[in-house]
mmCIF file of C-alpha atoms in Angstrom:
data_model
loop_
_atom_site.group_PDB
_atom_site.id
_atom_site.type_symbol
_atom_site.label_atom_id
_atom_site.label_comp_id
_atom_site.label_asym_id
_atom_site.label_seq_id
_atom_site.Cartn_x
_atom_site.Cartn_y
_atom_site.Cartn_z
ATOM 1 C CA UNK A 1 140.234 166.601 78.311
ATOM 2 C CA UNK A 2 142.712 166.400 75.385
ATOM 3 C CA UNK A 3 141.847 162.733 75.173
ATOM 4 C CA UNK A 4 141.633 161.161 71.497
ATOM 5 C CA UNK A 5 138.021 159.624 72.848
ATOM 6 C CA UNK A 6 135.238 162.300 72.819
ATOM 7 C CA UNK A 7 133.555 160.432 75.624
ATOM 8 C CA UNK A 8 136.635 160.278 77.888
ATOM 9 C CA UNK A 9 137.078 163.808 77.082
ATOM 10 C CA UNK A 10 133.839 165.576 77.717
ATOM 11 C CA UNK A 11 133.475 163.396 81.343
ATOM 12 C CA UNK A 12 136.404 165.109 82.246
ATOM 13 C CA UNK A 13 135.557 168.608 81.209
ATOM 14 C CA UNK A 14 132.025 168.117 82.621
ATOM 15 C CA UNK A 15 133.696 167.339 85.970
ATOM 16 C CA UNK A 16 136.331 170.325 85.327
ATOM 17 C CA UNK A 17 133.922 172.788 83.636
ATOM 18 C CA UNK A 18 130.262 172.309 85.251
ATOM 19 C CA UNK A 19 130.007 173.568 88.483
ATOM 20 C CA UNK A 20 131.582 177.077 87.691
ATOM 21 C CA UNK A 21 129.813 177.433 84.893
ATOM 22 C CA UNK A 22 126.490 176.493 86.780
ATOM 23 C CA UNK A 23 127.403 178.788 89.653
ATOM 24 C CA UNK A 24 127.569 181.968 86.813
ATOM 25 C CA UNK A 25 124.775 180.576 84.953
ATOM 26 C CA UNK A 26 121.851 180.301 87.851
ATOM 27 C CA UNK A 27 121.409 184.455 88.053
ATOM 28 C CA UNK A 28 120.823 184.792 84.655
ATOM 29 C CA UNK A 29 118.706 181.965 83.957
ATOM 30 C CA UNK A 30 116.509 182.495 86.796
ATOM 31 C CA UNK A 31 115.983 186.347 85.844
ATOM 32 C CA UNK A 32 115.061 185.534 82.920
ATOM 33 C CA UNK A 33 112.882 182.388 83.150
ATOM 34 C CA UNK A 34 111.967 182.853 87.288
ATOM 35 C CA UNK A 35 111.721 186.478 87.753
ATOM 36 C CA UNK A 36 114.698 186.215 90.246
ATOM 37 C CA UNK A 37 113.400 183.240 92.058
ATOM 38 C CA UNK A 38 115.043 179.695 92.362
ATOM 39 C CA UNK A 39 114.206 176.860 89.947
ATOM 40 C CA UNK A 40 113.666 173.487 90.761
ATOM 41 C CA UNK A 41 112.932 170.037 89.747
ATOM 42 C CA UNK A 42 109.831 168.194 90.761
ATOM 43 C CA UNK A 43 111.926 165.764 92.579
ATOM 44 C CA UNK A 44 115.461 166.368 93.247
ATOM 45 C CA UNK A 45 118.074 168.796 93.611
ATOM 46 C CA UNK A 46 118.388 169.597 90.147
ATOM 47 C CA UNK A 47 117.195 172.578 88.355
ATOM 48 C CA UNK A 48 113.864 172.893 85.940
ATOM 49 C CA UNK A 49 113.749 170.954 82.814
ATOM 50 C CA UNK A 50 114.409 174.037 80.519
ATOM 51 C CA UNK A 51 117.249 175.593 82.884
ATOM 52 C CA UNK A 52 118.878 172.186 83.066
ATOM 53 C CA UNK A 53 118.585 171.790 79.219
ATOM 54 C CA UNK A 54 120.282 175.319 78.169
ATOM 55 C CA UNK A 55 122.917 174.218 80.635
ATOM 56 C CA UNK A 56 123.424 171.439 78.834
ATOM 57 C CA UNK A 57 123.754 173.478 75.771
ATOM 58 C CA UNK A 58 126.129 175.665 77.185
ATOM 59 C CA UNK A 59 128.398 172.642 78.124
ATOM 60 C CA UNK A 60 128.626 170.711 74.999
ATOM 61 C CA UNK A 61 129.008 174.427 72.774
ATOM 62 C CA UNK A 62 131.668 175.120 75.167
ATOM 63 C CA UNK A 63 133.602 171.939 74.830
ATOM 64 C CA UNK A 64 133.202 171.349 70.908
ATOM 65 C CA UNK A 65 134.807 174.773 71.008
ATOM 66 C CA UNK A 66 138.119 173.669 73.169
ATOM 67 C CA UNK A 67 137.744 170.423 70.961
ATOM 68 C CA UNK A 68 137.960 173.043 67.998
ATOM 69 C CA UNK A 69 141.193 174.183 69.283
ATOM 70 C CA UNK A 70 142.967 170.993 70.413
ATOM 71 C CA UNK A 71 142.417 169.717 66.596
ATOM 72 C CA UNK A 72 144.149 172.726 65.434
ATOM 73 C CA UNK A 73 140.845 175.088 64.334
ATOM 74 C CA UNK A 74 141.827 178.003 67.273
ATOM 75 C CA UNK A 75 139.957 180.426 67.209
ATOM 76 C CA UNK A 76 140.452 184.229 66.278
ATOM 77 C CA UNK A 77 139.917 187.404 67.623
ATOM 78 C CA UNK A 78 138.463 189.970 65.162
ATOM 79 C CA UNK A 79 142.094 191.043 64.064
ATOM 80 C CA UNK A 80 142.837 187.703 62.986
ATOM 81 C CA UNK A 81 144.851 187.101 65.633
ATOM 82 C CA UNK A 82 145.165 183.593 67.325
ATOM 83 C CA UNK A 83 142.819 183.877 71.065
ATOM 84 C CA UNK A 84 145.578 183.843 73.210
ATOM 85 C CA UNK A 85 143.893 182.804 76.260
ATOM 86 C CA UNK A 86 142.598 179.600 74.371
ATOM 87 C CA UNK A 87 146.448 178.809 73.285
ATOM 88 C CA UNK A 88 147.766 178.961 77.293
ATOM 89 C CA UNK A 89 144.718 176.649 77.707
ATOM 90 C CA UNK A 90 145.432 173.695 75.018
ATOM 91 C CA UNK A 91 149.035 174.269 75.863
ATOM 92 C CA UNK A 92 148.683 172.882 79.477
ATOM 93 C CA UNK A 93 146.354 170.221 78.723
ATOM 94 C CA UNK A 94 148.664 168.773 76.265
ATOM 95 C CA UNK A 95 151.586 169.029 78.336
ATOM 96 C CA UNK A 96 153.261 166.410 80.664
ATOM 97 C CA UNK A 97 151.714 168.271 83.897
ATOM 98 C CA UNK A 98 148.046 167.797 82.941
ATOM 99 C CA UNK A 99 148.667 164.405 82.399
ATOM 100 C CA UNK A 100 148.375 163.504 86.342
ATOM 101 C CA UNK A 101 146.091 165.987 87.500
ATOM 102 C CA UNK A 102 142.189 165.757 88.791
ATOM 103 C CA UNK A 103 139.970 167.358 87.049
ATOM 104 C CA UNK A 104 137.413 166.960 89.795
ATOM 105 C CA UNK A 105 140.342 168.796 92.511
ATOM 106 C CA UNK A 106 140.845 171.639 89.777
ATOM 107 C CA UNK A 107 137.290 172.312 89.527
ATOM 108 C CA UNK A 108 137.159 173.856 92.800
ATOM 109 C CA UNK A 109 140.020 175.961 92.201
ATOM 110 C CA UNK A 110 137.736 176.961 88.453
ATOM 111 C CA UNK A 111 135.135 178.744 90.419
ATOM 112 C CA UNK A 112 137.872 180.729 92.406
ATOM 113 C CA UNK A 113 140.459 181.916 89.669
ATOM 114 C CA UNK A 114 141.546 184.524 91.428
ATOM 115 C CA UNK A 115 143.856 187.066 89.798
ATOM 116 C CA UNK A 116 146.581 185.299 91.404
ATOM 117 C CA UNK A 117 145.773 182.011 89.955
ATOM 118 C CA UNK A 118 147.836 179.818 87.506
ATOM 119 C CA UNK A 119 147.522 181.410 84.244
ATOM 120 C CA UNK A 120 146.252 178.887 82.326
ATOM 121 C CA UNK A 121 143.359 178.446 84.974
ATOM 122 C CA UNK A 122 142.705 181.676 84.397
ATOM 123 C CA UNK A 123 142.159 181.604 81.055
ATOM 124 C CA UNK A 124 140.201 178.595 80.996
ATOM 125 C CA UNK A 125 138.028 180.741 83.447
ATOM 126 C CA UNK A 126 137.803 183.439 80.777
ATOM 127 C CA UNK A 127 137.362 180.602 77.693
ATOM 128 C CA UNK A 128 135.037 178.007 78.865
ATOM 129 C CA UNK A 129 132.767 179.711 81.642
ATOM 130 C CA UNK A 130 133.146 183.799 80.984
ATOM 131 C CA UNK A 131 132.514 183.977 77.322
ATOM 132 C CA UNK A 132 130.253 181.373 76.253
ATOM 133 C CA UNK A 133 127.891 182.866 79.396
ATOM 134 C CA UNK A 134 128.151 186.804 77.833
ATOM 135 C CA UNK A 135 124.799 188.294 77.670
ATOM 136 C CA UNK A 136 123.006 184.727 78.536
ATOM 137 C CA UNK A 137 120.075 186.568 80.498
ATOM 138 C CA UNK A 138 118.933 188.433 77.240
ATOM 139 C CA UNK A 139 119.899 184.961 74.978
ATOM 140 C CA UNK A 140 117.721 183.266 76.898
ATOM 141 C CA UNK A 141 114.474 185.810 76.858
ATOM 142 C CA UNK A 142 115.041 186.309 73.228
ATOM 143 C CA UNK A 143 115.602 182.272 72.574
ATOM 144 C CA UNK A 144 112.240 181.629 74.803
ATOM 145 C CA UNK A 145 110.043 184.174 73.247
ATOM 146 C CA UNK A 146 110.851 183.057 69.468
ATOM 147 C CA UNK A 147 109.743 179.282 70.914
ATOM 148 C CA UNK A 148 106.673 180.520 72.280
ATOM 149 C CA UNK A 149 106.328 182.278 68.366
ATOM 150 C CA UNK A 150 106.821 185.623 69.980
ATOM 151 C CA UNK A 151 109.449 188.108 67.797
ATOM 152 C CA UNK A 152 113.159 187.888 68.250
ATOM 153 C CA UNK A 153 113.308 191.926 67.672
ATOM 154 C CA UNK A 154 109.911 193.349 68.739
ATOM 155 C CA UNK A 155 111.483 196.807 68.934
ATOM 156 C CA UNK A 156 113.129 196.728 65.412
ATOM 157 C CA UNK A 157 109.098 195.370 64.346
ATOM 158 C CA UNK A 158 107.415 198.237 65.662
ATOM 159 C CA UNK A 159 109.438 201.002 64.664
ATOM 160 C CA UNK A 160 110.329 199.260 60.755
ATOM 161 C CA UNK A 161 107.717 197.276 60.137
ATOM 162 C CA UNK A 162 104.861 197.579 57.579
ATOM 163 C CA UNK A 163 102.060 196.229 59.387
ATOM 164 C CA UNK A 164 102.871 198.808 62.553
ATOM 165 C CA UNK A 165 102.666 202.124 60.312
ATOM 166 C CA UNK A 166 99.730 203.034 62.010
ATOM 167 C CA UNK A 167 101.326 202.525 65.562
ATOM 168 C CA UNK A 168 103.610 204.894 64.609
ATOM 169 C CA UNK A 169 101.665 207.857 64.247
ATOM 170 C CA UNK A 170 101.708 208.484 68.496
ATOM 171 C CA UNK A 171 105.390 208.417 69.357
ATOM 172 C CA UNK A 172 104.339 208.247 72.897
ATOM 173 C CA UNK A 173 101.974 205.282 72.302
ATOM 174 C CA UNK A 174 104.638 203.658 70.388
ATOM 175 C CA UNK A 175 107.628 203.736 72.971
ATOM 176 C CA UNK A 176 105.078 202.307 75.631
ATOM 177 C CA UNK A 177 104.401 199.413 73.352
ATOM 178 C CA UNK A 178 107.735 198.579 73.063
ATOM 179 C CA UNK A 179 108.558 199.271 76.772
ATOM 180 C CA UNK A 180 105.850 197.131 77.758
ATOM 181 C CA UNK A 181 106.913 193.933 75.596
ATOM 182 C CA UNK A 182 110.462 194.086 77.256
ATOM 183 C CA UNK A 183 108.841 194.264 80.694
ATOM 184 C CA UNK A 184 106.727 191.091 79.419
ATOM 185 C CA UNK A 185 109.471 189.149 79.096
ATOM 186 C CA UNK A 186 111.561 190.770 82.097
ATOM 187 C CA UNK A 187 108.373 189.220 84.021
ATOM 188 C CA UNK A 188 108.185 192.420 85.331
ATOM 189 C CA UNK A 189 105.409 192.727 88.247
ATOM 190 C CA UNK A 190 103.444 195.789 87.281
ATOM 191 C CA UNK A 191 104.064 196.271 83.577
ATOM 192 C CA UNK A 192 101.630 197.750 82.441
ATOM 193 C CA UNK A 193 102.205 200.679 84.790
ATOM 194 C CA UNK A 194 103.929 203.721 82.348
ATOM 195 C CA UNK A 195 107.463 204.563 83.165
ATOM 196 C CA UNK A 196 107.660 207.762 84.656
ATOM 197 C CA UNK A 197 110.490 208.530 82.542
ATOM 198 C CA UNK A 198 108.332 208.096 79.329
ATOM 199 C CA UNK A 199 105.462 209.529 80.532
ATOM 200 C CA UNK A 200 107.498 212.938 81.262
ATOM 201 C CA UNK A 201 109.417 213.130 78.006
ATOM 202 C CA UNK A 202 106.223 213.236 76.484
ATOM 203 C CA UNK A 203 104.494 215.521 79.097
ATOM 204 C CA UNK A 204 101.417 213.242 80.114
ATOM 205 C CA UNK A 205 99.953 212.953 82.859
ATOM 206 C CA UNK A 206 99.321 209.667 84.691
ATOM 207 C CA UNK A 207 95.607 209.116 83.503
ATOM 208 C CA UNK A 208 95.945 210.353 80.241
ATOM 209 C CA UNK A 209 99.605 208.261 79.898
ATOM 210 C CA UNK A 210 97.130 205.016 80.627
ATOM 211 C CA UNK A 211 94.623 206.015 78.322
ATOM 212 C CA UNK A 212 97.079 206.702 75.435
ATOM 213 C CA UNK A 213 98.943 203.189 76.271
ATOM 214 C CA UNK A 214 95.300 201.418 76.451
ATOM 215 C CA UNK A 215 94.675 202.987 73.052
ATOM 216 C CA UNK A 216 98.330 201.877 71.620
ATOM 217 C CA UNK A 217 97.306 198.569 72.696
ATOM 218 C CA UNK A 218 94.097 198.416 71.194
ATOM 219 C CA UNK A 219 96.045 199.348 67.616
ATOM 220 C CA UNK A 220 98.264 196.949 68.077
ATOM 221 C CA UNK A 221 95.962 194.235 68.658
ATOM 222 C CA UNK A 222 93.945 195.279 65.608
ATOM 223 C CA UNK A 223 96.904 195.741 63.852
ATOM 224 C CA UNK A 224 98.654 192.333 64.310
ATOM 225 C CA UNK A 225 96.381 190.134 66.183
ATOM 226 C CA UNK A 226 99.585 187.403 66.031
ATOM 227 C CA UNK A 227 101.781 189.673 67.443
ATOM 228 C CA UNK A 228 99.930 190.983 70.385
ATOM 229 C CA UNK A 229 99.051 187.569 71.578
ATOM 230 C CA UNK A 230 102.626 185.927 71.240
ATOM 231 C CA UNK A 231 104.276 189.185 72.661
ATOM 232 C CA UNK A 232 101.723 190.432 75.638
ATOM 233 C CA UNK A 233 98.388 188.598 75.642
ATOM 234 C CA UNK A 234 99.757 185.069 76.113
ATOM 235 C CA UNK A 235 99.384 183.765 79.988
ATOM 236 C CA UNK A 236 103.265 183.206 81.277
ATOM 237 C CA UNK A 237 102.554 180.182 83.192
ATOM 238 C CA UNK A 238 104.940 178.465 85.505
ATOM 239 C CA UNK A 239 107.877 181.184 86.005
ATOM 240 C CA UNK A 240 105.795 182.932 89.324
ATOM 241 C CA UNK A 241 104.537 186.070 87.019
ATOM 242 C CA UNK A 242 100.927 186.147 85.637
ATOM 243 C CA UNK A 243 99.913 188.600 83.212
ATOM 244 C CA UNK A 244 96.159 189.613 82.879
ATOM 245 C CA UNK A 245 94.961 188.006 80.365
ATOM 246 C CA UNK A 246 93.443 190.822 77.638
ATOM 247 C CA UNK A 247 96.433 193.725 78.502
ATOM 248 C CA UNK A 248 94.137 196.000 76.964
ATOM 249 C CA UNK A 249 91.078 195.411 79.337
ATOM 250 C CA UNK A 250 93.560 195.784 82.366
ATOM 251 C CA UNK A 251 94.650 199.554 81.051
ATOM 252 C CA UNK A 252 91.005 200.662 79.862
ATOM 253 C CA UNK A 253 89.364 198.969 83.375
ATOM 254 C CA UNK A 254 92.164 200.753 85.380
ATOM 255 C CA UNK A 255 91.342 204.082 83.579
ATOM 256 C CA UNK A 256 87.570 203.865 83.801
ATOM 257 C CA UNK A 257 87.584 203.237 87.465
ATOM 258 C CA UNK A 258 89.883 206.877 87.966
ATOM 259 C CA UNK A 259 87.315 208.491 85.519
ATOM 260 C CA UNK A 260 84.484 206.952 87.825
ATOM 261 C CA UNK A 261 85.665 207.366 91.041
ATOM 262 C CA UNK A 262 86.891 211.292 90.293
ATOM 263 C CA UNK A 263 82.644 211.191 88.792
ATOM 264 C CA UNK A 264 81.211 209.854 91.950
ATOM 265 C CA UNK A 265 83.857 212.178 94.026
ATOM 266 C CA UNK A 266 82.289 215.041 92.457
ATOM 267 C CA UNK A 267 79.093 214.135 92.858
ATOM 268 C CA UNK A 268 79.030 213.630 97.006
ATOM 269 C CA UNK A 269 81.771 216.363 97.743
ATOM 270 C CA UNK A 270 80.832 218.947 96.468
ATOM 271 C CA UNK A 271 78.045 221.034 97.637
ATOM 272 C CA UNK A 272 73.938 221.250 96.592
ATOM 273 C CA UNK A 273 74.569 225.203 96.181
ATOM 274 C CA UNK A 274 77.357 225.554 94.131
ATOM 275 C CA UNK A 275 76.921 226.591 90.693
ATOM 276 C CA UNK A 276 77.096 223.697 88.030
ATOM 277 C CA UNK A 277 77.717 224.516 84.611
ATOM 278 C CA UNK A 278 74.477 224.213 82.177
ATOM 279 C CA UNK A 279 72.437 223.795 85.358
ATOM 280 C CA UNK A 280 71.163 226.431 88.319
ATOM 281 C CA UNK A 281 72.505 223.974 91.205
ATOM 282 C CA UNK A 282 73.875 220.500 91.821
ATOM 283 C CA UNK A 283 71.239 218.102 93.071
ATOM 284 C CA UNK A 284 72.103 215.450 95.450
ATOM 285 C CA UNK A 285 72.371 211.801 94.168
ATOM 286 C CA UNK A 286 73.636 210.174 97.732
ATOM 287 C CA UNK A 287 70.680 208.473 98.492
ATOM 288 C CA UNK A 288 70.497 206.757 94.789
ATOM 289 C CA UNK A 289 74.501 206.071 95.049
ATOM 290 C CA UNK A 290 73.367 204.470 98.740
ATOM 291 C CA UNK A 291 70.565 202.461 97.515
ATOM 292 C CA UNK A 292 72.693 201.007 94.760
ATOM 293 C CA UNK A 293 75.626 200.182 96.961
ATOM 294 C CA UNK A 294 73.004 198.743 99.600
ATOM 295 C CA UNK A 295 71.320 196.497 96.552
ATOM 296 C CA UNK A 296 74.819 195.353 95.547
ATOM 297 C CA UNK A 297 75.478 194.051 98.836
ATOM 298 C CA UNK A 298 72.217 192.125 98.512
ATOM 299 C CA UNK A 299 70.089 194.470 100.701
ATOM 300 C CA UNK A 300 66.921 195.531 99.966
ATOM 301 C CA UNK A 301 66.888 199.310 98.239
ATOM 302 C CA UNK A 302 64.961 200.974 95.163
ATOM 303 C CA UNK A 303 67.601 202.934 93.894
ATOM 304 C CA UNK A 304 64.691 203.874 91.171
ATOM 305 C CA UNK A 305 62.396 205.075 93.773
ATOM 306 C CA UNK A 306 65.318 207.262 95.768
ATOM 307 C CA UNK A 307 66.004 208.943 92.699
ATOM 308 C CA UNK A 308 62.175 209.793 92.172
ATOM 309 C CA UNK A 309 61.710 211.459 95.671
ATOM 310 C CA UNK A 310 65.331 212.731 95.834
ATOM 311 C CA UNK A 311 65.847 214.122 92.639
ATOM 312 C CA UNK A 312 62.222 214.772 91.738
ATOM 313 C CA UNK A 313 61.965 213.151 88.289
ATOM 314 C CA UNK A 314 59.416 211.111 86.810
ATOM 315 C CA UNK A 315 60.024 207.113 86.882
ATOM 316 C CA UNK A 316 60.907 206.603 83.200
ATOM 317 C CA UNK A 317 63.424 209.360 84.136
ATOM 318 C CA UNK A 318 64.995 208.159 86.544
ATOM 319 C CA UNK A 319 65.837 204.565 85.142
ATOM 320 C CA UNK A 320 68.479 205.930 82.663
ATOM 321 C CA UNK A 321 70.127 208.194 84.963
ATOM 322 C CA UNK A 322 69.952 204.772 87.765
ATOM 323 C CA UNK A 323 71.475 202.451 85.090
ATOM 324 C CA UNK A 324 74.449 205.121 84.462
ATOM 325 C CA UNK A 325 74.987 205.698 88.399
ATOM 326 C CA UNK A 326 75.213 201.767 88.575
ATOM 327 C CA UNK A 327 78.030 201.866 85.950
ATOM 328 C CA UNK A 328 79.833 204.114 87.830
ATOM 329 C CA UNK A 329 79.249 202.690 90.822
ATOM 330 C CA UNK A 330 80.496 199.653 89.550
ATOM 331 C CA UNK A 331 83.693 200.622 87.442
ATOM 332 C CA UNK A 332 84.701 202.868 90.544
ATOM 333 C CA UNK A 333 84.064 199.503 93.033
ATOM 334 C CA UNK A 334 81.123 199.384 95.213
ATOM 335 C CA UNK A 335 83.485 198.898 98.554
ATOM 336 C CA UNK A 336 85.307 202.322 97.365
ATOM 337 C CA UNK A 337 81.845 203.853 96.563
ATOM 338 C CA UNK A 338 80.911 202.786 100.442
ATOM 339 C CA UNK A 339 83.843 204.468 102.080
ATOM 340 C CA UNK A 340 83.188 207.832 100.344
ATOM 341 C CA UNK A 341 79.582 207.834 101.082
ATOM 342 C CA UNK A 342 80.441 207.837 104.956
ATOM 343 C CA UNK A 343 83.197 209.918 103.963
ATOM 344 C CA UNK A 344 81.147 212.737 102.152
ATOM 345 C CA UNK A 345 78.906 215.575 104.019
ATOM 346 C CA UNK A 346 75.802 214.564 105.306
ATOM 347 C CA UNK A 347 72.466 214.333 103.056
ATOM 348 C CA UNK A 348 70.994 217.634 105.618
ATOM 349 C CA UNK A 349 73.862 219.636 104.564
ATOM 350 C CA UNK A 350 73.889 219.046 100.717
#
């Protein structure tokens, strides 16, 4: 490794250097490019094309820096001091002991410096495989999203920038946003589900906590239409976690179907003769919810003509209130809509 050739030199550190510092680099690089799960090469043994090239980075930054050292350039610590742990190292591989020894035998030992181990093993643990891999899991996310044209700092952007002003007036809508782009790129399996954490320290409850993060979103895509699609709307393909495509449709079609399904709850479970307020009593809809339920699943039904006899309206009538039932019906999920109709009293006792 302290070979006047560059070539000679980095075979020899590859073979010294490489399978340690693969060993500590697969976690992070699969958290943060597989969400957790292994990466491989279409054919091969060999890792994916983008793990396998910031490997490669890793190796060649690490050895121009030992290079660095064995020309004289060591580096310093803050203080100005010499790093001592890179000295021990160039002082062994210049010395008369290296000169005989395997690289390939001591890279075995590499992965296993134990606290017992040689000293200067130890610290070429700590300088070529422990330091150049500090913090690699968020390198990596941060490196990936800037390729992709996403922003290096999307919390510093929302919370400084200009164009986000506006986002700024919820606090609660704004700290979602900026949880849900870190989940994004943690490939995160539900993230668009609010942190309990945040939705307390702003005292929310769950469907209003949805509702005010499907509004934030909606801002934010109005607000920076480049933004929103490098930072949440863009499909993450090939790393085993898909997000929906329009964010904002997920929240808003997830909120509708609570809003329609607590509607269409109301509506079979509760009693004819209780008191409704603005009306004398509650009239039963179960037969028009049935008919549209039965027409959905390609049966025949009038839901127009149940709601004539049942609710005793005129035809022109009952199409509005039909086509608003149907939307309900629909945003709450017809299958849903058939469980609580066997579910819910009986028509003879509403």
């Amino acid at each position: 490794m302290a070979d006047r050739n560059d070539a000679i030199a980095y075979a020899a550190f590859h073979t010294f250097v490489s399978p340690a510092l693969r060993a500590v680099a697969r976690g992070p690089l699969h958290r943060a490019r597989h969400a957790g799960r292994a990466c491989g090469a279409p054919t091969g043994q060999r890792w994916c094309a983008e793990c396998e090239s910031t490997v490669d980075d890793l190796l060649l930054a690490s050895f121009a820096r030992l290079r660095s050292a064995l020309s004289g350039a060591m580096p310093k610590t803050r203080s100005g001091q010499l790093v001592r742990e890179m000295v021990v190292v160039c002082e062994h591989l210049v010395s008369a002991d290296a000169r005989d020894e395997d690289a390939a035998a001591w890279a075995g030992k590499l992965g296993r410096a134990e606290s017992d181990a040689e000293p200067w093993l130890r610290a070429a643990w700590a300088q070529l495989v422990h330091y150049p891999l500090l913090h690699l899991e968020e390198r990596t996310r941060r490196a990936d999203a800037v390729r992709r044209g996403a922003s290096a700092r999307p919390d510093r952007d929302l919370r400084q920038a200009a164009w986000a002003a506006p986002l700024r007036d919820d606090p609660a809508g704004l700290e979602m946003l900026i949880v849900l782009v870190h989940r994004m790129r943690r490939r995160v399996s539900d993230p668009f589900q609010v942190p309990d954490d945040v939705r307390e320290r702003h005292g929310l409850a769950r469907a209003e906590a949805s509702r005010r993060m499907g509004t934030a979103l909606k801002a934010l895509r109005a607000a920076n239409p480049g933004f929103f699609a490098a930072n949440i709307g863009e499909p993450v393909t090939g790393h085993g976690v898909e997000p929906p495509v329009d964010p904002y449709e997920s929240i808003v079609m997830a909120t509708e179907r609570a809003q329609a399904r607590a509607a269409l709850s109301r509506l079979l479970m509760v009693r004819a003769d209780e008191p409704m307020p603005g009306t004398a009593r509650r009239t039963s809809c179960r037969d028009v919810i049935a008919a549209l339920c039965a027409l959905s699943a390609g049966q025949r039904a009038d839901p127009v003509a149940a709601a004539v006899r049942t609710l005793g309206v005129a035809p022109e009538q009952a199409a509005p209130m039909v086509r608003h039932l149907a939307v309900q019906v629909a945003a709450a999920g017809v299958d849903w809509t058939d469980q609580l109709l066997e579910a819910a009293p009986a028509a003879g006792t509403r």
